[in-house]
Coordinates of C-alpha atoms in Angstrom, one line a residue:
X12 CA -15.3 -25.1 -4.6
X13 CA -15.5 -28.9 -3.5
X14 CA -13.4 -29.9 -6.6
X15 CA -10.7 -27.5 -5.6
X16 CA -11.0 -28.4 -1.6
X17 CA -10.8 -32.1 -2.9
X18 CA -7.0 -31.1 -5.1
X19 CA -5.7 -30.1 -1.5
X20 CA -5.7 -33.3 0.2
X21 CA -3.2 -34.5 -2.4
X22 CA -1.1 -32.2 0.2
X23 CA 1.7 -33.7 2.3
X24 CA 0.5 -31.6 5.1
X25 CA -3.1 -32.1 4.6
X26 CA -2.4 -36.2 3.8
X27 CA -1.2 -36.3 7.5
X28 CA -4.5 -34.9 8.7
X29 CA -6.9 -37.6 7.0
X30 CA -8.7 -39.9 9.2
X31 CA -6.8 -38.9 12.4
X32 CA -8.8 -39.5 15.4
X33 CA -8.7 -37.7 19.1
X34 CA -6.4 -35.1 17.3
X35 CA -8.5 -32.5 18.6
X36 CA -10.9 -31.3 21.5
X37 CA -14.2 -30.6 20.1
X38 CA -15.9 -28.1 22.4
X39 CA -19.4 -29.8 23.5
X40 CA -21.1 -26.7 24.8
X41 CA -24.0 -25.6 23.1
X42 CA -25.6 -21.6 23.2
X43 CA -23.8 -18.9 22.3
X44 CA -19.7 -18.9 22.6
X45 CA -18.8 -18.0 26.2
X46 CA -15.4 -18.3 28.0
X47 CA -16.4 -21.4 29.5
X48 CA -16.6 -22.2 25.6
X49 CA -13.1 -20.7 25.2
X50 CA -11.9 -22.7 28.6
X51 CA -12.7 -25.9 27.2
X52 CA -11.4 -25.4 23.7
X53 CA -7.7 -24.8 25.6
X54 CA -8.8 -27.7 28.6
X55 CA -7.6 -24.9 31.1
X56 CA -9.2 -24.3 34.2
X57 CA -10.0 -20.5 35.1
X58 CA -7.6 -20.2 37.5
X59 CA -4.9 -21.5 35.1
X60 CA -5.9 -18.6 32.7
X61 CA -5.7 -15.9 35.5
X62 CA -2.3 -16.8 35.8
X63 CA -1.3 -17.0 31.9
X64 CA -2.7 -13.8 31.5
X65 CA -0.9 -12.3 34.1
X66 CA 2.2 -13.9 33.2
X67 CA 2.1 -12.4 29.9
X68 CA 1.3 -9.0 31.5
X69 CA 4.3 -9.0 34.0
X70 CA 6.4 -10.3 30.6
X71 CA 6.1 -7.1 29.1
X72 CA 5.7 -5.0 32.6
X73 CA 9.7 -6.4 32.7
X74 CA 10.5 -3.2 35.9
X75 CA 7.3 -4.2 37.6
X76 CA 6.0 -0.8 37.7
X77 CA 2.3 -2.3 36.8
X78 CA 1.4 -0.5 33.8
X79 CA 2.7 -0.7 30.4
X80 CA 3.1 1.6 27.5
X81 CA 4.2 1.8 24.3
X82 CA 8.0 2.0 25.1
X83 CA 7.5 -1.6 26.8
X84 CA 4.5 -2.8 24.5
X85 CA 7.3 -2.7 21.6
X86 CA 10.2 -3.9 23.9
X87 CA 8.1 -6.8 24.4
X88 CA 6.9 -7.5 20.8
X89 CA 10.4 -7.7 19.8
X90 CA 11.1 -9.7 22.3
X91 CA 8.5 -12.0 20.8
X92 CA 10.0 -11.7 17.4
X93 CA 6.6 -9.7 16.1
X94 CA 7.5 -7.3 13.5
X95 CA 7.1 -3.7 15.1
X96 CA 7.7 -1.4 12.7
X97 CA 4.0 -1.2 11.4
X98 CA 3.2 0.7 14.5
X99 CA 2.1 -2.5 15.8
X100 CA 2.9 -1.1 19.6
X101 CA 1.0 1.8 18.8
X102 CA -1.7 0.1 17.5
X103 CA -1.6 -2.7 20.2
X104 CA -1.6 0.1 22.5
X105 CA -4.2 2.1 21.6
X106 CA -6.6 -1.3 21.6
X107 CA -5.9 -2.2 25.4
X108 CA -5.8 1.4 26.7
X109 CA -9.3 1.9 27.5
X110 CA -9.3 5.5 29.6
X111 CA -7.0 6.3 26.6
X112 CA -4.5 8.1 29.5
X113 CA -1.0 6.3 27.4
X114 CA -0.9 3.2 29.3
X115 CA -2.3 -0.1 30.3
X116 CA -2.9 -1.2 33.6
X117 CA -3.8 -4.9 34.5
X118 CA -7.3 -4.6 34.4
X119 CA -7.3 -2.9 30.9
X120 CA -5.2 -5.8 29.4
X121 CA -7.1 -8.4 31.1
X122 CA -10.5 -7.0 29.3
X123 CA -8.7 -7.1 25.6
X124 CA -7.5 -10.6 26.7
X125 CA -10.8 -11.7 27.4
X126 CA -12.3 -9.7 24.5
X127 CA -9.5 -11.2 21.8
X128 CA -9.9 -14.5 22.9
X129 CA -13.7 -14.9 22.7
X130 CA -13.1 -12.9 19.6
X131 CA -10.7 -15.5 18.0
X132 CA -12.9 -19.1 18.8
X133 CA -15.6 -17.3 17.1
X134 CA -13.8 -17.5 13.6
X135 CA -12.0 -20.8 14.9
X136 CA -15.4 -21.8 15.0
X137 CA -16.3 -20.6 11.8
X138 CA -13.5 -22.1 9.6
X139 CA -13.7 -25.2 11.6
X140 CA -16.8 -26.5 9.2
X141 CA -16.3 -30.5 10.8
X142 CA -16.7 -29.1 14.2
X143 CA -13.9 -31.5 15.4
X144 CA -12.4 -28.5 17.4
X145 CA -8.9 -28.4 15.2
X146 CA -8.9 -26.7 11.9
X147 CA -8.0 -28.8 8.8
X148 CA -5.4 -27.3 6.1
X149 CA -7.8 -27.8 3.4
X150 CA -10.6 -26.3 5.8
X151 CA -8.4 -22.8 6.3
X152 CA -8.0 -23.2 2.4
X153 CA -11.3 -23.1 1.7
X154 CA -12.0 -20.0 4.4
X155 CA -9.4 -18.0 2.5
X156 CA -10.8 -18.6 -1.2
X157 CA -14.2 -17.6 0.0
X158 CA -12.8 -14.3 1.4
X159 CA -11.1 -13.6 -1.5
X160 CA -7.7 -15.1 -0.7
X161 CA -5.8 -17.1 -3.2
X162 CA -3.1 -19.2 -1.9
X163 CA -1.4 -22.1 -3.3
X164 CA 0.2 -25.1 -2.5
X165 CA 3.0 -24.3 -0.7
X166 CA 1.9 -21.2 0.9
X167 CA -0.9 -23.4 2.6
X168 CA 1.9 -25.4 4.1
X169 CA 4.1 -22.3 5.2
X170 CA 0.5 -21.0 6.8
X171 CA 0.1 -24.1 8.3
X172 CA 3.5 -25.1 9.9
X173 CA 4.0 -21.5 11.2
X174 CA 1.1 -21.9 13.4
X175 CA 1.0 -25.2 14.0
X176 CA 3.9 -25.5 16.7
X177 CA 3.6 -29.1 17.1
X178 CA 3.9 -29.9 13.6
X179 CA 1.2 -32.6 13.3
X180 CA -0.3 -31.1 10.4
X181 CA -3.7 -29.3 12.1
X182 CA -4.1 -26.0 14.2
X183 CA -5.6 -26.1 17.3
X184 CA -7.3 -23.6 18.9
X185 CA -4.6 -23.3 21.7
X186 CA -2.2 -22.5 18.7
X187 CA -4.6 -20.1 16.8
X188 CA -5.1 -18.3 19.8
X189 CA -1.3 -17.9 20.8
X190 CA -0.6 -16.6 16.8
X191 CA -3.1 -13.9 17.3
X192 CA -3.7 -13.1 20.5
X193 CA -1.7 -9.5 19.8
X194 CA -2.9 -8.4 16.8
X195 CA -4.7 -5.5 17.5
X196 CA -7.5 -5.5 14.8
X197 CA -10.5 -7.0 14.2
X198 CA -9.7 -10.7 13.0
X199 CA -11.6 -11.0 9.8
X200 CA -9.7 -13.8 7.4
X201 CA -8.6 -11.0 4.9
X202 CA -6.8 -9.1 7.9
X203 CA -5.1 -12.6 9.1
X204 CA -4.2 -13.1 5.5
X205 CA -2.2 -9.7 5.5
X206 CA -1.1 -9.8 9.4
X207 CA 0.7 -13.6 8.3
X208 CA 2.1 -11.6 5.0
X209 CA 3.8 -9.3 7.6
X210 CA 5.3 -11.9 9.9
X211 CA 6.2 -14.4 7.3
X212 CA 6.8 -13.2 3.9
X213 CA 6.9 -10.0 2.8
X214 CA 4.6 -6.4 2.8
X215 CA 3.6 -4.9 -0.9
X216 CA 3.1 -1.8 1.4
X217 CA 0.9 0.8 0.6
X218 CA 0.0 1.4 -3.0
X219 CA -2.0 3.7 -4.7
X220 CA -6.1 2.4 -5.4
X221 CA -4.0 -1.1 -5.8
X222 CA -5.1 -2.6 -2.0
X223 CA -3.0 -4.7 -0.1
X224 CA -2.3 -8.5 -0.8
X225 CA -3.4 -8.1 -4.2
X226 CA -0.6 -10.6 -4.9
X227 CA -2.6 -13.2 -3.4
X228 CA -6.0 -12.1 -4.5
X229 CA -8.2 -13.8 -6.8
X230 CA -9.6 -11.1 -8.2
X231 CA -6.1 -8.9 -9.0
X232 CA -6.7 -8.7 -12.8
X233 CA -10.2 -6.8 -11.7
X234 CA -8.6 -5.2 -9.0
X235 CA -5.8 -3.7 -11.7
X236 CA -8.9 -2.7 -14.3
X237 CA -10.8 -0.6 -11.7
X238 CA -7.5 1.1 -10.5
X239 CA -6.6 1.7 -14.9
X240 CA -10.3 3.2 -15.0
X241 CA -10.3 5.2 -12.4
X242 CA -6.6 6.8 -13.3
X243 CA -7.8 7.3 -16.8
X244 CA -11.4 9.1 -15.6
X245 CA -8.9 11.0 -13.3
X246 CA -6.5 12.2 -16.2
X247 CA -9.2 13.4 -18.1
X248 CA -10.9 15.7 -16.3
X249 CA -7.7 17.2 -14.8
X250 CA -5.8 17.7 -18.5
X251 CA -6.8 21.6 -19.0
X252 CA -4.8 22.1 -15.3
X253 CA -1.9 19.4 -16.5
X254 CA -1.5 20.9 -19.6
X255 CA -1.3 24.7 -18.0
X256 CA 0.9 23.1 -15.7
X257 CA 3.0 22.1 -18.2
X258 CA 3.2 25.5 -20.7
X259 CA 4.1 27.4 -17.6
X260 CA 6.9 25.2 -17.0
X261 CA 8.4 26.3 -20.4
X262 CA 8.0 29.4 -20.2
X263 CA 11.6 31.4 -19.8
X264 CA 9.3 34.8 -19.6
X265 CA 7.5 35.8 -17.0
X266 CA 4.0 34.9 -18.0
X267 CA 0.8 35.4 -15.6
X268 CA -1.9 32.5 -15.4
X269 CA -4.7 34.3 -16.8
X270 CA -2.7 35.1 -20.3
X271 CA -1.6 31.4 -20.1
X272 CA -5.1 30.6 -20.1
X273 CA -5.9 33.1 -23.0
X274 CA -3.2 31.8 -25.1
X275 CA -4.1 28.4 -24.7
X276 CA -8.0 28.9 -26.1
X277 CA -6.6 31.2 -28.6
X278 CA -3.9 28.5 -30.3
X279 CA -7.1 25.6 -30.8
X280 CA -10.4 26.3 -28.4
X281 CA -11.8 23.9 -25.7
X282 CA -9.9 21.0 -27.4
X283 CA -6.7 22.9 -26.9
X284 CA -7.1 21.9 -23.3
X285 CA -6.5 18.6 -24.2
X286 CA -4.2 18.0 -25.8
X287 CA -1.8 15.1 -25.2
X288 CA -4.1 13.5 -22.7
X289 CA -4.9 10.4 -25.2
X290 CA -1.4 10.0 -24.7
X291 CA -1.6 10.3 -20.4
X292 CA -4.4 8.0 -20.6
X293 CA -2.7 5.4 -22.4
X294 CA 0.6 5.7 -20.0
X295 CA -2.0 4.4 -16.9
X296 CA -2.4 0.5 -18.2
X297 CA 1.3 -0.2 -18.8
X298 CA 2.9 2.3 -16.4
X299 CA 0.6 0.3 -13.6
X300 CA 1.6 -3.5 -14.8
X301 CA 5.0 -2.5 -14.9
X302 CA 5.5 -0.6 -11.6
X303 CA 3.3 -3.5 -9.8
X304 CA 5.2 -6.5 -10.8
X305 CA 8.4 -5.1 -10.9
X306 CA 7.6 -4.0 -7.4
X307 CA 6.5 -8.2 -6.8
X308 CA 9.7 -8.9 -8.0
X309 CA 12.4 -6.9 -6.4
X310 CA 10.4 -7.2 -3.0
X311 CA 11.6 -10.9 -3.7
X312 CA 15.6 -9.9 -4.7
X313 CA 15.7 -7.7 -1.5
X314 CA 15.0 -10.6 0.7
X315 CA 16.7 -12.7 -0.7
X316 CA 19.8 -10.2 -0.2
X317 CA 19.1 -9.8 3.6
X318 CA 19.0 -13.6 3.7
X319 CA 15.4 -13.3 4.9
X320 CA 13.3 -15.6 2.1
X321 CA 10.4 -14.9 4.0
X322 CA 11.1 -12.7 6.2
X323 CA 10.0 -8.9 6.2
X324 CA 11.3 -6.1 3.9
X325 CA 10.8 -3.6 6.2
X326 CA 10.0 -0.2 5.8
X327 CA 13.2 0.7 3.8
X328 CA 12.9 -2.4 1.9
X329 CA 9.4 -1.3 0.4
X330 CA 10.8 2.3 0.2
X331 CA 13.6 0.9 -2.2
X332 CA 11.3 -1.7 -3.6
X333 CA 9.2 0.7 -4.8
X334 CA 11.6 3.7 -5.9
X335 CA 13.3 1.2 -8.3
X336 CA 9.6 -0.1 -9.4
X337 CA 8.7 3.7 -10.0
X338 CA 12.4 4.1 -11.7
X339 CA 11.6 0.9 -14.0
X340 CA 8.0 1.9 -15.2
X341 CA 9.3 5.4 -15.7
X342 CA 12.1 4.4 -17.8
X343 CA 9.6 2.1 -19.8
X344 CA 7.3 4.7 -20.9
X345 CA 9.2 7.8 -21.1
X346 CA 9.6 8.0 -24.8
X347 CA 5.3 8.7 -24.8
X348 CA 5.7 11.4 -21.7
X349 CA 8.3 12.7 -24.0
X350 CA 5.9 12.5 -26.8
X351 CA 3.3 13.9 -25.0
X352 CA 5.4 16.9 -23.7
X353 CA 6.3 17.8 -27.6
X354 CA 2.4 17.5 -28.1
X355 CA 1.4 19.4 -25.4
X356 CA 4.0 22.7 -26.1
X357 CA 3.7 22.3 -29.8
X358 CA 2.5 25.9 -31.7
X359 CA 0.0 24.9 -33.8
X360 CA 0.1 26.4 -37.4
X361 CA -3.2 27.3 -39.4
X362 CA -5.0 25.4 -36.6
X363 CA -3.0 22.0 -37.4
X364 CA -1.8 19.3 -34.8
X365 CA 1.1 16.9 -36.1
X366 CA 0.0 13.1 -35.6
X367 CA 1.2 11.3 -32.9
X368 CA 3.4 9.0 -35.6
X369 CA 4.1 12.3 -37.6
X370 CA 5.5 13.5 -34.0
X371 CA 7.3 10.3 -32.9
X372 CA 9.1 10.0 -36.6
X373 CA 10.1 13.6 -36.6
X374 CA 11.9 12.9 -33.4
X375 CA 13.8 9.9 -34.7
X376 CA 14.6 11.6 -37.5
X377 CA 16.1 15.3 -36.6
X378 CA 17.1 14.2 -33.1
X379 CA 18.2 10.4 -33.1
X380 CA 16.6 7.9 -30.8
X381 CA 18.6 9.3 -27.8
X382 CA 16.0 12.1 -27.6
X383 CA 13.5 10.4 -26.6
X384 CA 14.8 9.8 -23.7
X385 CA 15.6 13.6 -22.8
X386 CA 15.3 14.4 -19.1
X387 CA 14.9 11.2 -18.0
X388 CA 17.5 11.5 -15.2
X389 CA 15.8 14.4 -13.7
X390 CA 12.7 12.6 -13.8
X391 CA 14.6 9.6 -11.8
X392 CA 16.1 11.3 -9.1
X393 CA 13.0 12.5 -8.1
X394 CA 11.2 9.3 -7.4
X395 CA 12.6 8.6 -4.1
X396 CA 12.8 11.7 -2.4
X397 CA 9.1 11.8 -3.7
X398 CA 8.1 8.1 -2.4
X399 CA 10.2 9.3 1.3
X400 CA 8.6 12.4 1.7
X401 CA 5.0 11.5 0.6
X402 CA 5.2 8.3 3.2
X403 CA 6.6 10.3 5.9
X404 CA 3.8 13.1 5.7
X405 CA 1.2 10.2 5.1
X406 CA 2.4 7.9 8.4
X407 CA 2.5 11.2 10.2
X408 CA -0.9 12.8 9.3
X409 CA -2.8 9.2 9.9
X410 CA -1.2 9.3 13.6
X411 CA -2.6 13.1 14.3
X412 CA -5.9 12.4 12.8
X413 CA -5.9 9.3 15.1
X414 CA -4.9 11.5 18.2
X415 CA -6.9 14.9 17.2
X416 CA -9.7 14.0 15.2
X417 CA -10.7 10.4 15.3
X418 CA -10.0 10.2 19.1
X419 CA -7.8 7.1 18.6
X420 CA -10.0 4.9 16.2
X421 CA -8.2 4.0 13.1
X422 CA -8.8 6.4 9.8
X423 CA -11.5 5.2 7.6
X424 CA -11.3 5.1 3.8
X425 CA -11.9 9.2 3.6
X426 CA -9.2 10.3 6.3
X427 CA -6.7 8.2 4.2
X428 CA -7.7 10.0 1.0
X429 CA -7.4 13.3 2.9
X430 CA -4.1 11.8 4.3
X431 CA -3.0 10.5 0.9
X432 CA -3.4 14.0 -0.9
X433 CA -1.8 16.1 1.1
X434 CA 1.4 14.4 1.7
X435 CA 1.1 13.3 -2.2
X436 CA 1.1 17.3 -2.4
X437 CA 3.8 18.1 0.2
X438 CA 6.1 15.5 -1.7
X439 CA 5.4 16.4 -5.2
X440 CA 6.4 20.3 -4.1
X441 CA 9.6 18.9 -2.8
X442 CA 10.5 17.8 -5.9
X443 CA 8.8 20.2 -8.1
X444 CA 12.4 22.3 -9.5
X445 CA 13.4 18.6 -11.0
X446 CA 9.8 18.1 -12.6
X447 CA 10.7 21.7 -14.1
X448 CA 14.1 20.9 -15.5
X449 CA 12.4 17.3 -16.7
X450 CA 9.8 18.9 -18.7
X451 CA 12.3 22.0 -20.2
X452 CA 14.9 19.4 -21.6
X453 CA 11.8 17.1 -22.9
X454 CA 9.9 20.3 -24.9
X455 CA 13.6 21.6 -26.1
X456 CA 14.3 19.4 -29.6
X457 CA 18.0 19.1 -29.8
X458 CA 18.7 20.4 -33.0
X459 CA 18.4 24.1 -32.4
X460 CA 21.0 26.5 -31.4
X461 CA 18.6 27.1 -28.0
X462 CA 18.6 23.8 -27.2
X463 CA 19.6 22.8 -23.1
X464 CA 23.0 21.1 -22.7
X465 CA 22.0 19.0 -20.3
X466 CA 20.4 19.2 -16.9
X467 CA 23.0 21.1 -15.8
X468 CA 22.9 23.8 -18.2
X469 CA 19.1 24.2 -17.8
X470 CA 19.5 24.5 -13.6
X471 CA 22.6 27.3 -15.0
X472 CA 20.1 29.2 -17.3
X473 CA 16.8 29.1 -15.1
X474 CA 18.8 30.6 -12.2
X475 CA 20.3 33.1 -14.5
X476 CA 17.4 34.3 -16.3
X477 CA 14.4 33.3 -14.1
X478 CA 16.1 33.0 -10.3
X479 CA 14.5 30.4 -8.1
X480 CA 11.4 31.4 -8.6
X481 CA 11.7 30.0 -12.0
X482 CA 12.0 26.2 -10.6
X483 CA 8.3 26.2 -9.3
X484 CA 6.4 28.1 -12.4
X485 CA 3.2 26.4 -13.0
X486 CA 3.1 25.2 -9.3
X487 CA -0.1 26.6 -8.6
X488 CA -2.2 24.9 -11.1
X489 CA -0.5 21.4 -10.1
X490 CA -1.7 21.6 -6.4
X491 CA -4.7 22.7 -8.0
X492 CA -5.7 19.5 -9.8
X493 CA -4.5 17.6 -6.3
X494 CA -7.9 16.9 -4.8
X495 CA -10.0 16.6 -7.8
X496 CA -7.6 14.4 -9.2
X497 CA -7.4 12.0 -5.9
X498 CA -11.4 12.4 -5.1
X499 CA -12.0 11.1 -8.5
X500 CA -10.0 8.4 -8.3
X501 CA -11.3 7.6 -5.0
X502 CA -14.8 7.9 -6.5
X503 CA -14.4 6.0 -9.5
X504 CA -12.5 3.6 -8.1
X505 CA -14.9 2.8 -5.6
X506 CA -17.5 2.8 -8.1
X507 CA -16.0 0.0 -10.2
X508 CA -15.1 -1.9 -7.4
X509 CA -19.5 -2.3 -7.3
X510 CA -19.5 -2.7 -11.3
X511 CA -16.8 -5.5 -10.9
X512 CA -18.4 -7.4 -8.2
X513 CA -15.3 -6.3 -5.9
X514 CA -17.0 -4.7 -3.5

């Protein structure tokens, strides 16, 4: 740690910083930190901070009305430049309103003033290892790194100069305090880390087991292993339900699930079940690369096009970010879900499965390489009404377990889960008639006279032969496999998180 602290000085910033005396105001006061302690760090008198912190209050109170709410909290975070569209207001909000009645009044805001402040010169304090009352750029360095945090160079210096306002290289506590006097959650280095991602550079948003800033993280590769795991483990116990899923989605007759079922054990046993799920295992480890740092990169392309380098995406921007991600690693890897599919509906004869490269050459053979990419445009245009929906439900059910159930606190690990699966469920129902047409035009080989003529001819057919009801068969048994699916991952995740040393 003291050989990589030592590579920072060589920092222009940092070089500035060396041997500067009377830069900063070391706070003298001994005992545990007070607001005389937090008075002294900002050499302001009490009465001068009575009148900041009203001043601040009658900024965002702009129609003097003395209370605000979260129509004014936001009006006045724009104002301020602070990005709002993480339900900061809300957020910000719900932290200052203590009677929890919609709004603030003085004395409420005054009380998270006084709490955020002593709240902040604690971990001023912390980082601050020379005690010289400023903190040093390779001191915030080493703070990050021992949270986790791995930052380079030059995003060191951005860190720095956006919070240092007078550009002399060091923070003081004066400008520590005015960078995150509004951000409503607990100030732990990891959550500064991700609230000066938001304001500066740019969101990954919310991902799937991956957890945010895992860009940054020094532990990502270990990060990316637990989440591969965990979707393998997941896969696994959930094939007998995909692979039902998947037969009734072929099925042009009307078949109940119980002789689905039968069928199944009778073409190979318990192993029958599954089938095709080495292949849904192996999807996990490149699917995941592929859809993570494509998503990195085109986070990058769509700020540069807004002409916002390091600036914030937004909502939309992660929302197209990570269609097109999804759209990439789908394209990638289709030719084994097509593979799979043909694995999974194959009849067996005499009790014999075709190899995987018996499959695959078959395929190129009879149908060209084209085939194997059969239904692939279904498959695409699902992914974004799928990402939409799923983080429209999920924002939506973490606000009404905040107001109904948690009472305003903010959803724990579980809620999110509970949160997670059921819009992951509401979303994947949306698009379930294109999953359907996907998997028909994958398990169809084109060289027969039934083969589908496209995705048009197999929306023509269903409706003819099957109605609409045709467009969700096998429905059932893919809500089914929702929870234990999610819970596992959850559970396994969590689990190697420990194993890894993550935790």
């Amino acid at each position: 740690m003291a050989g990589a602290a030592a590579k920072h000085v060589n920092n222009p910033v940092m070089a500035a910083t060396k041997n500067r005396p009377g830069c900063c105001n070391p706070v003298k006061k001994t005992g545990p930190v007070s607001m005389d302690h937090v008075l002294s760090a900002l050499r302001e008198t009490k009465e001068e901070r009575d009148l900041r912190i009203r001043s601040l209050f009658s900024f965002f109170d702009s129609d003097n009305v003395g209370y605000l709410d979260h129509v004014k909290i936001e009006k006045g975070l724009f104002a301020m430049q602070i990005p709002v569209d993480y339900k900061f207001a809300r957020e910000l909000l719900a932290e200052c309103d203590g009677n929890k009645d919609g709004r603030v009044d003085y004395s409420e805001f005054r009380k998270y003033m006084d709490d955020k402040e002593l709240e902040l010169y604690r971990i001023f304090q912390a980082i601050d290892v020379e005690h010289n009352g400023c903190i040093l750029p390779e001191e915030l360095w080493d703070a990050l790194v021992k949270a986790g945090i791995e930052i380079d160079d030059d995003e060191l210096a951005r860190f720095v100069e956006h919070v240092d306002k007078d550009n002399n290289g060091i923070i003081t506590f004066e400008e520590w305090r005015n960078f995150l006097l509004l951000y409503p959650h607990e100030a732990t280095l990891e959550n500064i880390y991700r609230y000066w991602e938001r304001v500066c550079l740019v969101d990954i948003g919310e991902q799937a087991v991956i957890p945010e800033g895992i860009s940054k993280h020094v532990h990502a590769a270990k990060y990316l292993i637990a989440g591969g795991v965990a979707g393998a483990t997941s896969r696994t116990v959930t094939a007998p339900l995909d692979l039902l899923k998947v037969i009734l989605q072929v099925q042009t007759a009307r078949v109940s699930l119980g002789s689905a079922v039968r069928e199944i054990w009778k073409d190979g046993g318990i192993l029958r079940f599954f089938r095709g799920n080495g292949l849904n295992v192996m999807k996990v480890a490149p699917e995941s690369a592929i859809k993570f740092y494509s998503y990195e990169m085109l986070k990058n392309v769509i700020a540069r096009t807004k002409g916002e380098e390091q600036g914030d995406i937004g909502a939309s921007g992660r929302l197209v970010a990570g269609g097109m991600a999804g759209a990439v690693a789908q394209t990638a890897i289709y030719p084994m879900d097509l593979v799979k599919t043909r694995l999974q509906t194959h009849v067996s004869e005499g009790g014999k499965v075709p190899s995987l490269g018996k499959l695959s050459k078959e395929i190129w053979i009879k149908e060209g390489p084209r085939a194997f990419y059969k239904g692939l445009v279904p498959s695409l245009l699902g992914i974004i009404p799928y990402a939409g929906i799923d983080l429209a439900a999920y924002e939506t059910l973490k606000d009404l377990s905040r107001i109904y159930i948690l009472h305003d606190s903010e959803p724990g690990p579980l809620v999110q889960l509970g949160c997670g699966t059921i819009s992951g469920a509401l979303g994947a129902t949306c698009v379930y008639p294109l999953q359907v047409i996907r998997t028909r035009m994958q398990a169809q080989p084109t060289n027969t006279n039934a083969a589908y003529n496209g995705m048009s001819d197999v929306i023509r057919r269903t409706l003819n032969d099957e109605g609409r009801r045709g467009f969700y068969k096998g429905l059932f048994p893919n809500l089914l496999k929702v929870v234990p699916a999610a819970s596992i991952t959850y559970l396994v995740y969590e689990s190697m998180k420990k194993s890894l040393d993550l935790s």
